PDB file of N, CA and C in Angstrom:
ATOM      1  N   MET E1303      96.104 115.645  80.536  1.00  0.00           N
ATOM      2  CA  MET E1303      94.820 115.314  79.206  1.00  0.00           C
ATOM      3  C   MET E1303      95.025 113.747  79.111  1.00  0.00           C
ATOM      4  N   ILE E1304      93.719 113.415  79.203  1.00  0.00           N
ATOM      5  CA  ILE E1304      93.255 111.709  79.159  1.00  0.00           C
ATOM      6  C   ILE E1304      92.732 111.386  77.812  1.00  0.00           C
ATOM      7  N   ASP E1305      92.680 110.519  77.276  1.00  0.00           N
ATOM      8  CA  ASP E1305      92.309 110.189  76.102  1.00  0.00           C
ATOM      9  C   ASP E1305      91.378 108.872  76.520  1.00  0.00           C
ATOM     10  N   ASN E1306      90.221 108.916  76.301  1.00  0.00           N
ATOM     11  CA  ASN E1306      89.222 107.726  77.333  1.00  0.00           C
ATOM     12  C   ASN E1306      88.614 107.157  75.919  1.00  0.00           C
ATOM     13  N   PRO E1307      88.784 105.665  76.305  1.00  0.00           N
ATOM     14  CA  PRO E1307      87.974 105.206  75.197  1.00  0.00           C
ATOM     15  C   PRO E1307      86.476 105.151  74.887  1.00  0.00           C
ATOM     16  N   PRO E1308      86.137 104.902  73.755  1.00  0.00           N
ATOM     17  CA  PRO E1308      84.464 105.259  73.786  1.00  0.00           C
ATOM     18  C   PRO E1308      84.095 104.675  74.910  1.00  0.00           C
ATOM     19  N   GLY E1309      82.704 105.200  75.017  1.00  0.00           N
ATOM     20  CA  GLY E1309      81.920 104.305  76.034  1.00  0.00           C
ATOM     21  C   GLY E1309      82.568 104.777  77.780  1.00  0.00           C
ATOM     22  N   ILE E1310      83.513 105.156  77.956  1.00  0.00           N
ATOM     23  CA  ILE E1310      83.980 105.710  79.291  1.00  0.00           C
ATOM     24  C   ILE E1310      83.535 107.159  79.264  1.00  0.00           C
ATOM     25  N   ARG E1311      82.964 107.365  80.062  1.00  0.00           N
ATOM     26  CA  ARG E1311      82.522 109.118  80.703  1.00  0.00           C
ATOM     27  C   ARG E1311      83.348 109.429  81.468  1.00  0.00           C
ATOM     28  N   GLU E1312      83.905 108.287  82.516  1.00  0.00           N
ATOM     29  CA  GLU E1312      84.555 109.563  83.357  1.00  0.00           C
ATOM     30  C   GLU E1312      85.803 108.612  84.226  1.00  0.00           C
ATOM     31  N   VAL E1313      86.883 109.110  84.574  1.00  0.00           N
ATOM     32  CA  VAL E1313      87.769 107.992  85.257  1.00  0.00           C
ATOM     33  C   VAL E1313      87.658 108.656  86.813  1.00  0.00           C
ATOM     34  N   GLY E1314      87.776 107.775  87.814  1.00  0.00           N
ATOM     35  CA  GLY E1314      87.736 107.853  89.154  1.00  0.00           C
ATOM     36  C   GLY E1314      89.016 107.054  89.875  1.00  0.00           C
ATOM     37  N   ILE E1315      88.774 107.389  91.090  1.00  0.00           N
ATOM     38  CA  ILE E1315      90.079 106.896  92.028  1.00  0.00           C
ATOM     39  C   ILE E1315      89.748 105.319  92.043  1.00  0.00           C
ATOM     40  N   GLY E1316      88.613 105.086  92.087  1.00  0.00           N
ATOM     41  CA  GLY E1316      88.313 103.420  92.385  1.00  0.00           C
ATOM     42  C   GLY E1316      88.310 103.373  93.547  1.00  0.00           C
ATOM     43  N   THR E1317      88.490 101.860  94.311  1.00  0.00           N
ATOM     44  CA  THR E1317      88.785 101.808  95.916  1.00  0.00           C
ATOM     45  C   THR E1317      90.286 101.609  96.101  1.00  0.00           C
ATOM     46  N   ALA E1318      91.149 102.692  95.546  1.00  0.00           N
ATOM     47  CA  ALA E1318      92.474 102.480  95.216  1.00  0.00           C
ATOM     48  C   ALA E1318      93.330 103.016  96.769  1.00  0.00           C
ATOM     49  N   SER E1319      92.717 102.221  97.621  1.00  0.00           N
ATOM     50  CA  SER E1319      93.316 102.879  98.925  1.00  0.00           C
ATOM     51  C   SER E1319      94.878 102.564  99.067  1.00  0.00           C
ATOM     52  N   ALA E1320      95.424 101.529  98.613  1.00  0.00           N
ATOM     53  CA  ALA E1320      96.813 101.772  98.656  1.00  0.00           C
ATOM     54  C   ALA E1320      97.630 102.645  98.035  1.00  0.00           C
ATOM     55  N   GLY E1321      96.755 103.205  96.900  1.00  0.00           N
ATOM     56  CA  GLY E1321      97.253 104.700  95.949  1.00  0.00           C
ATOM     57  C   GLY E1321      97.651 105.530  96.896  1.00  0.00           C
ATOM     58  N   ILE E1322      96.695 105.892  98.135  1.00  0.00           N
ATOM     59  CA  ILE E1322      97.116 107.129  98.816  1.00  0.00           C
ATOM     60  C   ILE E1322      98.480 106.614  99.810  1.00  0.00           C
ATOM     61  N   ALA E1323      99.148 105.864  99.993  1.00  0.00           N
ATOM     62  CA  ALA E1323     100.718 105.942 100.585  1.00  0.00           C
ATOM     63  C   ALA E1323     101.120 106.095  99.293  1.00  0.00           C
ATOM     64  N   GLU E1324     101.077 105.682  97.989  1.00  0.00           N
ATOM     65  CA  GLU E1324     102.209 105.938  97.316  1.00  0.00           C
ATOM     66  C   GLU E1324     102.346 107.496  96.895  1.00  0.00           C
ATOM     67  N   THR E1325     100.725 108.067  97.101  1.00  0.00           N
ATOM     68  CA  THR E1325     100.561 109.475  96.749  1.00  0.00           C
ATOM     69  C   THR E1325     101.017 110.336  97.529  1.00  0.00           C
ATOM     70  N   PHE E1326     100.899 109.857  98.877  1.00  0.00           N
ATOM     71  CA  PHE E1326     101.396 110.768  99.971  1.00  0.00           C
ATOM     72  C   PHE E1326     102.293 110.162 100.941  1.00  0.00           C
ATOM     73  N   PRO E1327     103.722 109.852 100.364  1.00  0.00           N
ATOM     74  CA  PRO E1327     104.133 108.755 100.894  1.00  0.00           C
ATOM     75  C   PRO E1327     104.621 109.699 102.636  1.00  0.00           C
ATOM     76  N   PRO E1328     105.698 109.884 102.769  1.00  0.00           N
ATOM     77  CA  PRO E1328     106.360 110.208 103.866  1.00  0.00           C
ATOM     78  C   PRO E1328     105.525 111.257 104.649  1.00  0.00           C
ATOM     79  N   GLU E1329     105.029 112.489 104.323  1.00  0.00           N
ATOM     80  CA  GLU E1329     105.007 113.491 104.647  1.00  0.00           C
ATOM     81  C   GLU E1329     103.488 113.368 105.713  1.00  0.00           C
ATOM     82  N   ILE E1330     102.477 113.269 105.137  1.00  0.00           N
ATOM     83  CA  ILE E1330     101.198 113.047 106.166  1.00  0.00           C
ATOM     84  C   ILE E1330     101.023 111.380 107.140  1.00  0.00           C
ATOM     85  N   LEU E1331     101.455 110.282 106.360  1.00  0.00           N
ATOM     86  CA  LEU E1331     101.254 109.047 106.716  1.00  0.00           C
ATOM     87  C   LEU E1331     102.334 109.187 108.278  1.00  0.00           C
ATOM     88  N   GLU E1332     103.529 109.653 107.612  1.00  0.00           N
ATOM     89  CA  GLU E1332     104.208 109.383 109.010  1.00  0.00           C
ATOM     90  C   GLU E1332     103.758 110.403 109.838  1.00  0.00           C
ATOM     91  N   LEU E1333     103.797 111.520 109.702  1.00  0.00           N
ATOM     92  CA  LEU E1333     103.216 112.629 110.856  1.00  0.00           C
ATOM     93  C   LEU E1333     102.239 112.026 111.525  1.00  0.00           C
ATOM     94  N   ALA E1334     101.028 111.410 110.955  1.00  0.00           N
ATOM     95  CA  ALA E1334      99.700 110.525 111.479  1.00  0.00           C
ATOM     96  C   ALA E1334     100.035 109.474 112.572  1.00  0.00           C
ATOM     97  N   GLU E1335     101.461 108.943 112.531  1.00  0.00           N
ATOM     98  CA  GLU E1335     101.985 108.077 113.474  1.00  0.00           C
ATOM     99  C   GLU E1335     101.637 108.605 114.478  1.00  0.00           C
ATOM    100  N   GLY E1336     102.116 110.054 115.050  1.00  0.00           N
ATOM    101  CA  GLY E1336     102.406 110.587 115.981  1.00  0.00           C
ATOM    102  C   GLY E1336     100.905 111.093 116.475  1.00  0.00           C
ATOM    103  N   CYS E1337      99.931 110.982 115.816  1.00  0.00           N
ATOM    104  CA  CYS E1337      98.360 111.453 116.524  1.00  0.00           C
ATOM    105  C   CYS E1337      97.914 110.682 117.832  1.00  0.00           C
ATOM    106  N   ARG E1338      97.451 111.231 118.584  1.00  0.00           N
ATOM    107  CA  ARG E1338      97.149 110.874 119.420  1.00  0.00           C
ATOM    108  C   ARG E1338      96.088 109.581 119.420  1.00  0.00           C
ATOM    109  N   PHE E1339      95.175 109.782 118.521  1.00  0.00           N
ATOM    110  CA  PHE E1339      94.278 108.718 118.319  1.00  0.00           C
ATOM    111  C   PHE E1339      94.452 107.788 116.784  1.00  0.00           C
ATOM    112  N   SER E1340      94.166 106.644 116.756  1.00  0.00           N
ATOM    113  CA  SER E1340      94.843 105.703 115.383  1.00  0.00           C
ATOM    114  C   SER E1340      93.728 106.248 114.591  1.00  0.00           C
ATOM    115  N   ASP E1341      92.558 106.756 114.978  1.00  0.00           N
ATOM    116  CA  ASP E1341      91.654 106.823 113.568  1.00  0.00           C
ATOM    117  C   ASP E1341      91.803 108.144 113.528  1.00  0.00           C
ATOM    118  N   CYS E1342      92.561 109.374 113.718  1.00  0.00           N
ATOM    119  CA  CYS E1342      92.280 110.780 113.795  1.00  0.00           C
ATOM    120  C   CYS E1342      92.360 111.163 111.921  1.00  0.00           C
ATOM    121  N   ARG E1343      91.108 111.809 111.799  1.00  0.00           N
ATOM    122  CA  ARG E1343      90.923 112.274 110.607  1.00  0.00           C
ATOM    123  C   ARG E1343      91.880 113.999 109.728  1.00  0.00           C
ATOM    124  N   HIS E1344      92.486 114.007 111.036  1.00  0.00           N
ATOM    125  CA  HIS E1344      93.420 115.379 110.905  1.00  0.00           C
ATOM    126  C   HIS E1344      92.715 116.583 110.984  1.00  0.00           C
ATOM    127  N   GLU E1345      91.532 116.450 111.533  1.00  0.00           N
ATOM    128  CA  GLU E1345      90.429 117.862 110.990  1.00  0.00           C
ATOM    129  C   GLU E1345      90.290 118.755 112.483  1.00  0.00           C
ATOM    130  N   GLU E1346      89.557 117.948 113.404  1.00  0.00           N
ATOM    131  CA  GLU E1346      89.595 118.864 114.575  1.00  0.00           C
ATOM    132  C   GLU E1346      90.136 118.322 115.785  1.00  0.00           C
ATOM    133  N   GLU E1347      90.460 117.307 115.834  1.00  0.00           N
ATOM    134  CA  GLU E1347      90.882 115.876 117.030  1.00  0.00           C
ATOM    135  C   GLU E1347      92.051 116.678 117.787  1.00  0.00           C
ATOM    136  N   PRO E1348      91.951 116.808 119.060  1.00  0.00           N
ATOM    137  CA  PRO E1348      92.857 117.112 119.994  1.00  0.00           C
ATOM    138  C   PRO E1348      94.209 116.145 119.843  1.00  0.00           C
ATOM    139  N   GLY E1349      95.250 116.916 119.773  1.00  0.00           N
ATOM    140  CA  GLY E1349      96.494 115.781 119.855  1.00  0.00           C
ATOM    141  C   GLY E1349      97.095 115.470 118.189  1.00  0.00           C
ATOM    142  N   CYS E1350      96.410 115.975 117.322  1.00  0.00           N
ATOM    143  CA  CYS E1350      96.832 115.875 116.093  1.00  0.00           C
ATOM    144  C   CYS E1350      98.148 116.483 115.578  1.00  0.00           C
ATOM    145  N   ALA E1351      98.774 115.227 114.984  1.00  0.00           N
ATOM    146  CA  ALA E1351     100.558 115.677 114.539  1.00  0.00           C
ATOM    147  C   ALA E1351     100.352 116.245 113.153  1.00  0.00           C
ATOM    148  N   VAL E1352      99.455 115.782 112.579  1.00  0.00           N
ATOM    149  CA  VAL E1352      99.259 116.339 111.232  1.00  0.00           C
ATOM    150  C   VAL E1352      99.035 117.988 111.271  1.00  0.00           C
ATOM    151  N   ARG E1353      97.790 118.300 111.972  1.00  0.00           N
ATOM    152  CA  ARG E1353      97.512 119.688 112.144  1.00  0.00           C
ATOM    153  C   ARG E1353      98.648 120.705 113.081  1.00  0.00           C
ATOM    154  N   ALA E1354      99.310 119.946 113.922  1.00  0.00           N
ATOM    155  CA  ALA E1354     100.430 120.601 114.285  1.00  0.00           C
ATOM    156  C   ALA E1354     101.684 120.953 113.608  1.00  0.00           C
ATOM    157  N   ALA E1355     101.890 119.931 112.390  1.00  0.00           N
ATOM    158  CA  ALA E1355     102.364 120.282 111.175  1.00  0.00           C
ATOM    159  C   ALA E1355     102.293 121.372 110.439  1.00  0.00           C
ATOM    160  N   VAL E1356     101.033 121.575 110.445  1.00  0.00           N
ATOM    161  CA  VAL E1356     100.697 122.561 109.563  1.00  0.00           C
ATOM    162  C   VAL E1356     100.768 123.879 110.006  1.00  0.00           C
ATOM    163  N   ALA E1357     100.265 124.018 111.441  1.00  0.00           N
ATOM    164  CA  ALA E1357     100.591 125.126 112.441  1.00  0.00           C
ATOM    165  C   ALA E1357     101.883 125.485 112.614  1.00  0.00           C
ATOM    166  N   ALA E1358     102.834 124.619 112.438  1.00  0.00           N
ATOM    167  CA  ALA E1358     104.399 124.859 112.642  1.00  0.00           C
ATOM    168  C   ALA E1358     104.893 125.418 111.533  1.00  0.00           C
ATOM    169  N   GLY E1359     104.156 125.225 109.854  1.00  0.00           N
ATOM    170  CA  GLY E1359     104.658 125.419 108.904  1.00  0.00           C
ATOM    171  C   GLY E1359     105.665 124.472 108.221  1.00  0.00           C
ATOM    172  N   THR E1360     105.875 123.416 108.813  1.00  0.00           N
ATOM    173  CA  THR E1360     106.245 122.242 108.312  1.00  0.00           C
ATOM    174  C   THR E1360     105.560 121.364 107.296  1.00  0.00           C
ATOM    175  N   LEU E1361     104.401 121.550 107.005  1.00  0.00           N
ATOM    176  CA  LEU E1361     103.551 120.774 106.088  1.00  0.00           C
ATOM    177  C   LEU E1361     102.830 121.946 105.586  1.00  0.00           C
ATOM    178  N   PRO E1362     102.810 121.950 104.469  1.00  0.00           N
ATOM    179  CA  PRO E1362     101.557 122.779 103.652  1.00  0.00           C
ATOM    180  C   PRO E1362     100.171 122.361 103.749  1.00  0.00           C
ATOM    181  N   ALA E1363      99.200 123.593 104.273  1.00  0.00           N
ATOM    182  CA  ALA E1363      98.324 122.933 104.340  1.00  0.00           C
ATOM    183  C   ALA E1363      97.552 122.752 103.030  1.00  0.00           C
ATOM    184  N   ALA E1364      97.706 123.153 101.685  1.00  0.00           N
ATOM    185  CA  ALA E1364      97.242 122.702 100.669  1.00  0.00           C
ATOM    186  C   ALA E1364      97.410 121.451 100.267  1.00  0.00           C
ATOM    187  N   ARG E1365      98.665 120.773 101.104  1.00  0.00           N
ATOM    188  CA  ARG E1365      98.560 119.334 101.100  1.00  0.00           C
ATOM    189  C   ARG E1365      97.985 118.396 101.785  1.00  0.00           C
ATOM    190  N   LEU E1366      97.671 118.977 102.408  1.00  0.00           N
ATOM    191  CA  LEU E1366      96.568 118.488 103.670  1.00  0.00           C
ATOM    192  C   LEU E1366      95.073 118.543 103.086  1.00  0.00           C
ATOM    193  N   GLU E1367      94.644 119.474 102.764  1.00  0.00           N
ATOM    194  CA  GLU E1367      93.434 119.821 102.126  1.00  0.00           C
ATOM    195  C   GLU E1367      93.457 118.613 100.752  1.00  0.00           C
ATOM    196  N   SER E1368      94.579 118.530 100.072  1.00  0.00           N
ATOM    197  CA  SER E1368      94.647 117.430  98.872  1.00  0.00           C
ATOM    198  C   SER E1368      94.326 116.072  99.404  1.00  0.00           C
ATOM    199  N   PHE E1369      95.058 115.729 100.251  1.00  0.00           N
ATOM    200  CA  PHE E1369      95.023 114.368 100.973  1.00  0.00           C
ATOM    201  C   PHE E1369      93.555 114.103 101.520  1.00  0.00           C
ATOM    202  N   GLN E1370      92.946 115.141 102.312  1.00  0.00           N
ATOM    203  CA  GLN E1370      91.409 115.128 102.917  1.00  0.00           C
ATOM    204  C   GLN E1370      90.507 114.998 101.632  1.00  0.00           C
ATOM    205  N   ARG E1371      90.922 115.486 100.719  1.00  0.00           N
ATOM    206  CA  ARG E1371      89.828 115.533  99.469  1.00  0.00           C
ATOM    207  C   ARG E1371      89.869 114.350  98.950  1.00  0.00           C
ATOM    208  N   LEU E1372      91.020 113.706  98.434  1.00  0.00           N
ATOM    209  CA  LEU E1372      90.874 112.269  98.221  1.00  0.00           C
ATOM    210  C   LEU E1372      90.896 111.010  99.367  1.00  0.00           C
ATOM    211  N   VAL E1373      90.849 111.407 100.425  1.00  0.00           N
ATOM    212  CA  VAL E1373      90.364 110.264 101.646  1.00  0.00           C
ATOM    213  C   VAL E1373      88.891 110.445 101.150  1.00  0.00           C
ATOM    214  N   GLN E1374      88.127 111.583 100.788  1.00  0.00           N
ATOM    215  CA  GLN E1374      86.439 111.747 100.928  1.00  0.00           C
ATOM    216  C   GLN E1374      86.275 111.029  99.872  1.00  0.00           C
ATOM    217  N   GLU E1375      86.843 111.187  98.910  1.00  0.00           N
ATOM    218  CA  GLU E1375      86.419 110.618  97.567  1.00  0.00           C
ATOM    219  C   GLU E1375      86.622 109.093  97.675  1.00  0.00           C
ATOM    220  N   LEU E1376      87.805 108.622  98.266  1.00  0.00           N
ATOM    221  CA  LEU E1376      87.915 107.010  98.073  1.00  0.00           C
ATOM    222  C   LEU E1376      86.746 106.410  99.243  1.00  0.00           C
ATOM    223  N   ALA E1377      86.662 107.061 100.245  1.00  0.00           N
ATOM    224  CA  ALA E1377      85.471 106.843 101.258  1.00  0.00           C
ATOM    225  C   ALA E1377      83.789 107.150 100.162  1.00  0.00           C
ATOM    226  N   PHE E1378      83.838 107.960  99.459  1.00  0.00           N
ATOM    227  CA  PHE E1378      82.760 107.969  98.505  1.00  0.00           C
ATOM    228  C   PHE E1378      82.338 106.771  97.366  1.00  0.00           C
ATOM    229  N   GLU E1379      83.369 106.401  96.862  1.00  0.00           N
ATOM    230  CA  GLU E1379      83.826 105.400  95.980  1.00  0.00           C
ATOM    231  C   GLU E1379      83.169 104.312  96.543  1.00  0.00           C
ATOM    232  N   GLU E1380      84.324 103.754  97.787  1.00  0.00           N
ATOM    233  CA  GLU E1380      83.995 102.429  98.235  1.00  0.00           C
ATOM    234  C   GLU E1380      82.474 102.392  98.825  1.00  0.00           C
ATOM    235  N   GLU E1381      81.813 103.706  99.254  1.00  0.00           N
ATOM    236  CA  GLU E1381      80.471 103.421  99.727  1.00  0.00           C
ATOM    237  C   GLU E1381      79.357 102.881  98.410  1.00  0.00           C
ATOM    238  N   LYS E1382      79.893 103.680  97.283  1.00  0.00           N
ATOM    239  CA  LYS E1382      79.026 103.605  96.476  1.00  0.00           C
ATOM    240  C   LYS E1382      79.387 101.690  95.964  1.00  0.00           C
ATOM    241  N   ALA E1383      80.874 101.548  95.438  1.00  0.00           N
ATOM    242  CA  ALA E1383      80.750 100.094  95.580  1.00  0.00           C
ATOM    243  C   ALA E1383      79.911  99.176  96.329  1.00  0.00           C
ATOM    244  N   GLU E1384      79.919  99.551  97.405  1.00  0.00           N
ATOM    245  CA  GLU E1384      79.581  98.298  98.454  1.00  0.00           C
ATOM    246  C   GLU E1384      77.638  98.600  97.791  1.00  0.00           C
ATOM    247  N   ILE E1385      77.137  99.747  97.915  1.00  0.00           N
ATOM    248  CA  ILE E1385      75.900  99.805  97.547  1.00  0.00           C
ATOM    249  C   ILE E1385      75.344  99.097  96.270  1.00  0.00           C
ATOM    250  N   GLY E1386      76.525  98.987  95.272  1.00  0.00           N
ATOM    251  CA  GLY E1386      76.523  98.091  94.196  1.00  0.00           C
ATOM    252  C   GLY E1386      75.804  96.609  94.192  1.00  0.00           C
ATOM    253  N   LEU E1387      77.040  96.547  95.350  1.00  0.00           N
ATOM    254  CA  LEU E1387      77.286  94.758  95.668  1.00  0.00           C
ATOM    255  C   LEU E1387      75.663  94.503  96.353  1.00  0.00           C
ATOM    256  N   VAL E1388      75.333  95.624  97.362  1.00  0.00           N
ATOM    257  CA  VAL E1388      74.010  94.991  97.968  1.00  0.00           C
ATOM    258  C   VAL E1388      72.692  95.122  96.877  1.00  0.00           C
ATOM    259  N   ARG E1389      73.166  96.018  95.656  1.00  0.00           N
ATOM    260  CA  ARG E1389      71.792  95.940  94.629  1.00  0.00           C
ATOM    261  C   ARG E1389      71.862  94.523  94.155  1.00  0.00           C
ATOM    262  N   LEU E1390      73.440  93.982  93.968  1.00  0.00           N
ATOM    263  CA  LEU E1390      73.495  93.097  92.943  1.00  0.00           C
ATOM    264  C   LEU E1390      72.965  91.594  93.417  1.00  0.00           C
ATOM    265  N   GLU E1391      73.272  91.910  95.250  1.00  0.00           N
ATOM    266  CA  GLU E1391      72.831  90.509  95.805  1.00  0.00           C
ATOM    267  C   GLU E1391      71.525  90.473  95.933  1.00  0.00           C
ATOM    268  N   LYS E1392      70.448  91.506  96.212  1.00  0.00           N
ATOM    269  CA  LYS E1392      69.129  91.460  96.104  1.00  0.00           C
ATOM    270  C   LYS E1392      68.533  90.878  94.538  1.00  0.00           C
ATOM    271  N   LYS E1393      69.133  91.487  93.985  1.00  0.00           N
ATOM    272  CA  LYS E1393      68.648  91.248  92.341  1.00  0.00           C
ATOM    273  C   LYS E1393      69.128  89.551  91.893  1.00  0.00           C
ATOM    274  N   ARG E1394      70.026  89.125  93.026  1.00  0.00           N
ATOM    275  CA  ARG E1394      70.585  87.636  92.690  1.00  0.00           C
ATOM    276  C   ARG E1394      69.231  86.581  93.529  1.00  0.00           C
ATOM    277  N   TRP E1395      69.010  87.004  94.511  1.00  0.00           N
ATOM    278  CA  TRP E1395      68.206  86.087  95.335  1.00  0.00           C
ATOM    279  C   TRP E1395      66.940  86.445  94.843  1.00  0.00           C
ATOM    280  N   LYS E1396      66.812  87.561  94.284  1.00  0.00           N
ATOM    281  CA  LYS E1396      65.072  88.053  93.637  1.00  0.00           C
ATOM    282  C   LYS E1396      65.082  86.743  92.416  1.00  0.00           C
ATOM    283  N   ALA E1397      66.225  86.504  92.014  1.00  0.00           N
ATOM    284  CA  ALA E1397      66.261  85.710  90.716  1.00  0.00           C
ATOM    285  C   ALA E1397      65.982  83.934  91.141  1.00  0.00           C
ATOM    286  N   ILE E1398      66.481  83.873  92.525  1.00  0.00           N
ATOM    287  CA  ILE E1398      66.609  82.373  93.227  1.00  0.00           C
ATOM    288  C   ILE E1398      65.272  82.581  93.203  1.00  0.00           C
ATOM    289  N   GLY E1399      64.405  83.288  94.010  1.00  0.00           N
ATOM    290  CA  GLY E1399      63.322  83.254  94.592  1.00  0.00           C
ATOM    291  C   GLY E1399      62.101  82.913  93.236  1.00  0.00           C
ATOM    292  N   LYS E1400      62.441  83.601  92.311  1.00  0.00           N
ATOM    293  CA  LYS E1400      61.566  83.262  91.291  1.00  0.00           C
ATOM    294  C   LYS E1400      61.654  81.943  90.515  1.00  0.00           C
ATOM    295  N   ILE E1401      62.716  81.149  90.171  1.00  0.00           N
ATOM    296  CA  ILE E1401      63.217  79.973  89.827  1.00  0.00           C
ATOM    297  C   ILE E1401      62.600  79.198  91.403  1.00  0.00           C
ATOM    298  N   GLN E1402      62.201  79.270  92.472  1.00  0.00           N
ATOM    299  CA  GLN E1402      61.478  78.561  93.150  1.00  0.00           C
ATOM    300  C   GLN E1402      60.016  78.834  93.272  1.00  0.00           C
ATOM    301  N   ARG E1403      59.578  79.484  93.038  1.00  0.00           N
ATOM    302  CA  ARG E1403      58.557  79.805  92.819  1.00  0.00           C
ATOM    303  C   ARG E1403      58.125  79.004  91.529  1.00  0.00           C
ATOM    304  N   ASP E1404      58.645  79.144  90.379  1.00  0.00           N
ATOM    305  CA  ASP E1404      58.365  78.562  88.992  1.00  0.00           C
ATOM    306  C   ASP E1404      58.641  77.251  89.049  1.00  0.00           C
ATOM    307  N   ILE E1405      59.629  76.555  90.133  1.00  0.00           N
ATOM    308  CA  ILE E1405      59.340  74.901  90.374  1.00  0.00           C
ATOM    309  C   ILE E1405      58.399  74.923  91.357  1.00  0.00           C
ATOM    310  N   GLY E1406      57.768  75.345  92.150  1.00  0.00           N
ATOM    311  CA  GLY E1406      57.022  74.893  93.201  1.00  0.00           C
ATOM    312  C   GLY E1406      55.408  75.028  92.013  1.00  0.00           C
ATOM    313  N   LYS E1407      55.572  75.860  91.127  1.00  0.00           N
ATOM    314  CA  LYS E1407      54.302  75.637  90.203  1.00  0.00           C
ATOM    315  C   LYS E1407      54.137  74.187  89.736  1.00  0.00           C
ATOM    316  N   THR E1408      55.477  73.958  88.768  1.00  0.00           N
ATOM    317  CA  THR E1408      55.388  73.097  87.944  1.00  0.00           C
ATOM    318  C   THR E1408      55.065  71.881  88.903  1.00  0.00           C
ATOM    319  N   LYS E1409      55.405  71.559  90.030  1.00  0.00           N
ATOM    320  CA  LYS E1409      55.840  70.477  90.819  1.00  0.00           C
ATOM    321  C   LYS E1409      54.208  70.358  91.205  1.00  0.00           C
ATOM    322  N   GLY E1410      53.344  71.374  91.612  1.00  0.00           N
ATOM    323  CA  GLY E1410      51.924  71.422  91.755  1.00  0.00           C
ATOM    324  C   GLY E1410      51.020  71.413  90.812  1.00  0.00           C
ATOM    325  N   GLY E1411      50.978  71.378  89.721  1.00  0.00           N
ATOM    326  CA  GLY E1411      50.706  71.634  88.564  1.00  0.00           C
ATOM    327  C   GLY E1411      50.686  69.828  88.019  1.00  0.00           C
ATOM    328  N   ARG E1412      51.408  68.958  88.576  1.00  0.00           N
ATOM    329  CA  ARG E1412      51.504  67.289  88.151  1.00  0.00           C
ATOM    330  C   ARG E1412      50.296  66.731  88.607  1.00  0.00           C
TER     331      ARG E1412
END
C-alpha cells in the first residue's frame, strides 16, 4: 500500500531504465547475453537464449512476462516524456516568435 500526497494521482515507473537491471538481476539479463541478436526482445526472434530457458524450464514464463511488461511500460513512459519535451519546445519557440513580432511592431511604429 502506498500513501500518495494530495495532488498525486498515480505512481509510475517514469524513465527508470536502470531499475530494470536491479529488478531482474542475473536471470533475464545474463541469459540475454546469449541471444543471437543484441536487440532481441525475447519474443519470436530466432536464437533467443531467454526463450530457450523458458522452454527448458530454467526460467519461469511468468518472470519473462513480467520483464516484458516492464520494458513495454518503460518504453511508453519514455515516449510520453519525449512528446512532452517536444510540446514544451514548440511552446518555447512560439513565445520567442511572439516576442520577435512584438519587437518588430514596436520598431516599425516609431
